[in-house]
Amino acid sequence: MNSHKTWPDNWHSEFVHPDKQYKSTSLKVEKVLYSGESEFQKISVVMTSSYGRALLLDRVLVKTERDSWLYNEMMGFLPLGMINEPRDVLIIGGGDGGVAGEILKHPTIEKVVILERDQRVVDISMRYFEDSGVTIRDSRVEVVVGDPLLVTQRRKDKFDVVIVDMFADMRSPAHKVVAAELLHGLQYILKPDGVICYQQPSPLVNDTALREQMRMFRRYYPSVGYAVNIAPTLPQGSVGYALMSPQEGVDFSVPKQGFGVEEARKLGLRCYNTEVHQGSFMCVPSIVRDMVSEGHPDTPSTEGAPPISGNKKHIYSVQSMFSRQQSAGDN
């Protein structure tokens, strides 16, 4: 660790297209609080001038103290709103505890499982972000460290909501295989009336990735919806959310459990309420609606991915194909 290392030029910049550096979002860095490397990735915590502390994984912004709640609230409450009295939630990724912290505000939640591949993300988040520590130490939260593919295959419990808080790069064949196998496995741990929420790229920048992912989602789930929201510190300025259900004919723009503006405020929510829920699905530009409605081609091949196994033994630390495939996709 080098706690006083100077960030290059004292600015953190992320480009919309890393290989086409024509537009970026930048934050001024005052100090590097932590810089290290885990088995999987580089991890940094920096103090910025205007957004407080920020967490970066492989130099990609994951969390800021000032605005991460915007993304986290919507990621959690869009699917929660589609369930009457949700109790059990699984988050794949999200080791910083951001999404979990918002979910715990829901009055009926009893258990939140964070499935994170990198223990260091959890440890560093708890050390440098007060809200992360409070969330992860909550008695309703269980942290499982391991390969998402294997752990989801081996858990016996089922969930009202599953949140995939990570981005699969659909330009990478390896990532396509991982995403397809993960979607297949989630069918076995989702309750019959459950809902999946999957992080999506900004629609007007990564249109190819969006089209491919939506086609894949429809291969596994009959009901698929798409919502958008602002994300000020992302290079694109916006973020998407794909919701899926194993039930036919679900209208995701109509929540089953609504929260009015005042009720949402009492829960500590600063973005989500019933009107925002409805608008995030209904106020999608026509060009984006066309993207997410295109075709139903076959899913990418899952050859080489681990089969769904009958072995349901509970595990807390595993490594396998997920790590290898992700590394292959990043090279």
XYZ file of C-alpha atoms in Angstrom:
331
model
C 0.000 0.000 0.000
C 1.158 3.539 -0.800
C -1.199 5.838 1.078
C 0.350 9.082 -0.213
C 0.953 8.198 -3.837
C 0.131 11.052 -6.216
C -2.493 10.267 -8.868
C -1.281 11.054 -12.424
C -1.808 14.792 -12.994
C -4.082 14.778 -9.905
C -7.081 13.860 -12.061
C -9.009 10.619 -12.524
C -10.491 10.378 -16.021
C -12.655 7.692 -17.583
C -13.395 7.573 -21.277
C -16.698 6.546 -22.802
C -14.769 4.255 -25.157
C -11.329 3.331 -23.726
C -10.057 2.635 -27.249
C -11.529 5.881 -28.643
C -10.504 8.625 -26.264
C -12.688 11.499 -27.405
C -14.961 12.005 -24.353
C -14.330 11.489 -20.662
C -15.568 12.286 -17.178
C -12.918 13.521 -14.751
C -12.672 13.997 -10.996
C -9.916 15.979 -9.305
C -7.961 13.783 -6.883
C -6.679 15.409 -3.691
C -5.050 12.364 -2.140
C -4.601 8.629 -2.665
C -5.809 6.915 0.514
C -5.112 3.357 -0.610
C -3.500 1.703 -3.622
C -3.011 -2.047 -3.845
C -3.712 -5.146 -5.862
C -5.713 -8.280 -5.083
C -5.678 -11.631 -6.839
C -8.213 -10.263 -9.321
C -7.702 -6.522 -9.793
C -6.135 -3.240 -8.777
C -7.995 -1.508 -5.939
C -7.714 2.179 -5.125
C -9.410 4.605 -2.764
C -8.922 8.311 -3.451
C -10.163 11.526 -1.920
C -11.704 13.748 -4.591
C -12.321 17.483 -4.424
C -16.084 17.407 -4.959
C -17.336 13.834 -4.596
C -15.649 12.738 -1.373
C -13.971 9.364 -1.193
C -14.092 7.196 -4.287
C -13.465 3.474 -4.826
C -11.871 2.335 -8.083
C -11.338 -1.192 -9.392
C -8.755 -1.416 -12.171
C -8.987 2.382 -12.372
C -12.746 2.206 -13.042
C -14.950 4.242 -10.709
C -17.239 2.040 -8.603
C -18.373 4.222 -5.716
C -18.309 7.838 -4.555
C -19.571 9.176 -1.255
C -21.589 11.906 -2.967
C -23.666 10.235 -5.672
C -23.498 6.420 -5.549
C -26.852 6.307 -3.797
C -28.529 7.291 -7.086
C -27.438 4.079 -8.770
C -27.731 1.911 -5.660
C -31.280 2.950 -4.766
C -32.603 2.234 -8.232
C -30.669 -1.012 -8.553
C -32.260 -2.220 -5.350
C -35.763 -0.754 -5.327
C -36.753 -1.264 -8.970
C -36.896 -5.060 -8.470
C -38.092 -4.781 -4.853
C -41.054 -2.759 -6.071
C -42.150 -5.711 -8.212
C -42.520 -8.047 -5.198
C -45.178 -8.030 -2.496
C -43.294 -8.014 0.818
C -39.832 -9.106 -0.421
C -37.722 -10.791 2.225
C -34.652 -12.434 0.669
C -32.239 -10.769 -1.770
C -29.070 -12.010 -3.458
C -26.561 -9.483 -4.830
C -23.914 -10.798 -7.225
C -21.037 -8.355 -6.996
C -21.648 -5.295 -4.843
C -18.852 -6.036 -2.377
C -18.743 -2.359 -1.424
C -22.146 -2.808 0.239
C -23.757 0.105 -1.621
C -26.763 -1.700 -3.097
C -27.202 -3.799 0.037
C -27.334 -0.680 2.201
C -30.241 0.718 0.202
C -32.094 -2.616 0.183
C -31.942 -2.778 3.980
C -34.154 0.332 4.067
C -37.071 -1.735 2.766
C -39.358 -2.554 5.715
C -39.870 -6.280 4.966
C -36.285 -7.325 4.152
C -34.972 -10.159 6.336
C -31.831 -11.356 4.520
C -29.376 -9.906 2.003
C -26.623 -12.143 0.632
C -23.677 -10.385 -1.032
C -21.836 -12.770 -3.360
C -18.487 -11.116 -4.094
C -15.549 -12.802 -5.826
C -12.894 -10.537 -4.234
C -12.524 -10.452 -0.447
C -10.250 -7.417 -0.708
C -13.077 -5.312 -2.140
C -15.134 -6.056 0.957
C -12.238 -5.400 3.340
C -11.137 -2.125 1.736
C -14.714 -0.847 1.467
C -15.331 -1.498 5.162
C -12.070 0.207 6.081
C -12.497 3.397 4.077
C -16.264 3.892 3.764
C -18.325 4.228 6.917
C -21.602 3.261 5.227
C -20.026 0.087 3.845
C -18.955 -0.995 7.304
C -22.396 -0.329 8.794
C -24.113 -2.300 6.029
C -21.823 -5.317 5.976
C -21.926 -5.654 9.765
C -25.738 -5.633 9.784
C -27.132 -8.908 11.166
C -29.333 -9.340 8.081
C -26.334 -9.319 5.720
C -24.347 -12.419 4.770
C -21.166 -12.035 2.704
C -20.118 -15.019 0.599
C -16.770 -14.876 -1.196
C -16.425 -17.032 -4.286
C -17.134 -17.745 -7.911
C -20.707 -16.601 -8.692
C -21.263 -19.484 -11.087
C -20.375 -22.172 -8.587
C -21.935 -20.589 -5.515
C -25.290 -19.959 -7.184
C -25.364 -23.575 -8.346
C -24.782 -24.917 -4.844
C -27.044 -22.799 -2.647
C -30.267 -24.427 -1.507
C -32.142 -21.256 -0.581
C -34.237 -19.270 -3.037
C -34.576 -15.514 -3.369
C -37.319 -12.993 -4.077
C -34.842 -10.751 -5.878
C -31.466 -11.392 -7.516
C -29.349 -8.366 -8.445
C -26.380 -8.688 -10.795
C -24.265 -5.684 -9.848
C -21.543 -6.145 -12.452
C -21.112 -5.492 -16.146
C -20.466 -8.269 -18.676
C -18.548 -6.946 -21.679
C -20.518 -8.388 -24.585
C -17.606 -7.671 -26.941
C -15.736 -10.512 -25.237
C -16.643 -14.126 -26.157
C -15.539 -15.229 -22.681
C -17.863 -12.750 -20.994
C -20.748 -13.870 -23.174
C -20.280 -17.435 -21.987
C -20.137 -16.338 -18.348
C -23.257 -14.176 -18.656
C -25.215 -16.944 -20.382
C -24.269 -19.575 -17.817
C -25.029 -17.221 -14.933
C -28.507 -16.457 -16.300
C -29.126 -20.178 -16.678
C -28.077 -20.864 -13.096
C -30.165 -18.070 -11.604
C -33.329 -19.895 -12.670
C -32.661 -22.440 -9.923
C -32.361 -19.981 -7.028
C -35.096 -17.509 -8.005
C -38.554 -17.925 -6.497
C -41.376 -18.516 -9.022
C -42.573 -14.911 -8.714
C -39.065 -13.498 -8.236
C -37.351 -10.748 -10.212
C -33.789 -10.322 -11.510
C -32.182 -6.904 -11.960
C -29.090 -6.799 -14.176
C -26.816 -3.780 -14.578
C -26.785 -2.409 -18.134
C -24.582 -0.058 -20.144
C -25.660 3.410 -21.160
C -28.010 2.837 -24.114
C -26.776 5.540 -26.470
C -23.084 4.699 -26.105
C -22.967 0.903 -25.880
C -25.876 0.107 -28.175
C -24.365 -3.152 -29.490
C -23.812 -4.489 -25.976
C -27.332 -3.487 -24.982
C -28.924 -5.253 -27.954
C -26.941 -8.446 -27.354
C -27.710 -8.588 -23.661
C -31.433 -7.979 -24.105
C -31.599 -10.779 -26.693
C -29.838 -13.089 -24.276
C -32.173 -12.166 -21.417
C -35.242 -13.029 -23.490
C -33.778 -16.421 -24.255
C -34.045 -17.322 -20.558
C -36.947 -15.218 -19.244
C -40.330 -14.493 -20.880
C -40.714 -11.037 -19.300
C -37.929 -8.478 -19.730
C -38.029 -4.745 -19.040
C -35.567 -1.897 -19.345
C -35.234 1.262 -17.233
C -32.829 4.210 -17.273
C -31.560 6.682 -14.685
C -28.922 9.376 -14.375
C -25.412 8.569 -13.105
C -23.397 11.807 -12.929
C -19.930 10.325 -12.371
C -20.153 7.693 -15.112
C -18.593 8.756 -18.434
C -21.945 8.250 -20.165
C -23.930 10.191 -17.542
C -26.605 7.495 -17.417
C -27.057 3.837 -16.575
C -29.544 1.133 -17.512
C -31.315 -1.587 -15.543
C -32.741 -4.768 -17.094
C -35.465 -6.536 -15.102
C -36.463 -10.138 -15.765
C -39.168 -12.466 -14.503
C -39.939 -16.153 -15.123
C -43.624 -15.203 -15.288
C -45.352 -14.252 -18.522
C -46.710 -10.781 -19.231
C -45.084 -8.794 -16.410
C -45.351 -5.013 -16.822
C -42.333 -3.735 -14.910
C -43.527 -0.128 -15.110
C -46.315 -0.960 -12.644
C -44.901 -1.726 -9.173
C -46.769 -4.183 -6.956
C -45.671 -2.382 -3.822
C -45.567 1.369 -4.224
C -43.976 4.061 -2.081
C -45.302 7.596 -2.374
C -42.929 10.531 -2.152
C -43.415 11.113 1.581
C -43.362 7.418 2.422
C -40.137 6.976 0.462
C -38.579 9.906 2.302
C -39.439 8.335 5.640
C -37.566 5.215 4.531
C -34.505 7.352 3.826
C -34.803 7.150 0.039
C -33.595 10.181 -1.923
C -34.387 9.077 -5.482
C -36.812 6.162 -5.667
C -40.579 6.435 -5.289
C -43.520 5.072 -7.258
C -43.491 7.935 -9.762
C -39.753 7.545 -10.397
C -40.232 3.787 -10.808
C -42.905 4.292 -13.450
C -41.018 7.055 -15.233
C -37.759 5.111 -15.452
C -39.519 2.538 -17.653
C -42.020 4.764 -19.457
C -39.761 7.747 -20.236
C -37.282 5.766 -22.331
C -36.423 7.408 -25.696
C -37.961 5.747 -28.745
C -34.570 4.843 -30.186
C -33.712 2.976 -26.982
C -37.078 1.202 -26.983
C -36.230 -0.045 -30.459
C -32.850 -1.318 -29.275
C -34.231 -3.294 -26.344
C -37.092 -4.747 -28.410
C -34.986 -6.220 -31.204
C -35.019 -9.928 -32.088
C -34.770 -13.159 -30.147
C -31.713 -14.974 -31.535
C -30.205 -17.993 -29.859
C -28.091 -17.427 -26.812
C -24.277 -17.636 -27.190
C -22.774 -21.090 -26.783
C -21.984 -22.131 -23.230
C -19.440 -24.732 -24.268
C -16.697 -24.826 -21.653
C -18.884 -23.405 -18.905
C -19.507 -25.509 -15.781
C -22.696 -27.600 -16.009
C -25.498 -27.136 -13.513
C -24.575 -29.694 -10.909
C -26.714 -31.704 -8.570
C -24.174 -31.097 -5.828
C -25.741 -28.404 -3.640
C -23.103 -28.366 -0.896
C -22.867 -24.857 0.607
C -19.471 -23.205 0.117
C -17.943 -19.913 1.173
C -14.727 -19.650 -0.857
C -14.253 -21.008 -4.346
C -12.420 -20.009 -7.524
C -12.928 -21.427 -10.982
C -14.232 -20.674 -14.406
C -15.597 -17.200 -13.579
C -12.126 -15.896 -12.706
C -10.472 -17.566 -15.689
C -13.077 -16.405 -18.174
C -13.082 -12.848 -16.909
C -9.310 -12.684 -17.103
C -9.377 -14.090 -20.614
C -11.911 -11.476 -21.633
C -9.809 -8.630 -20.250
C -6.592 -9.524 -22.058
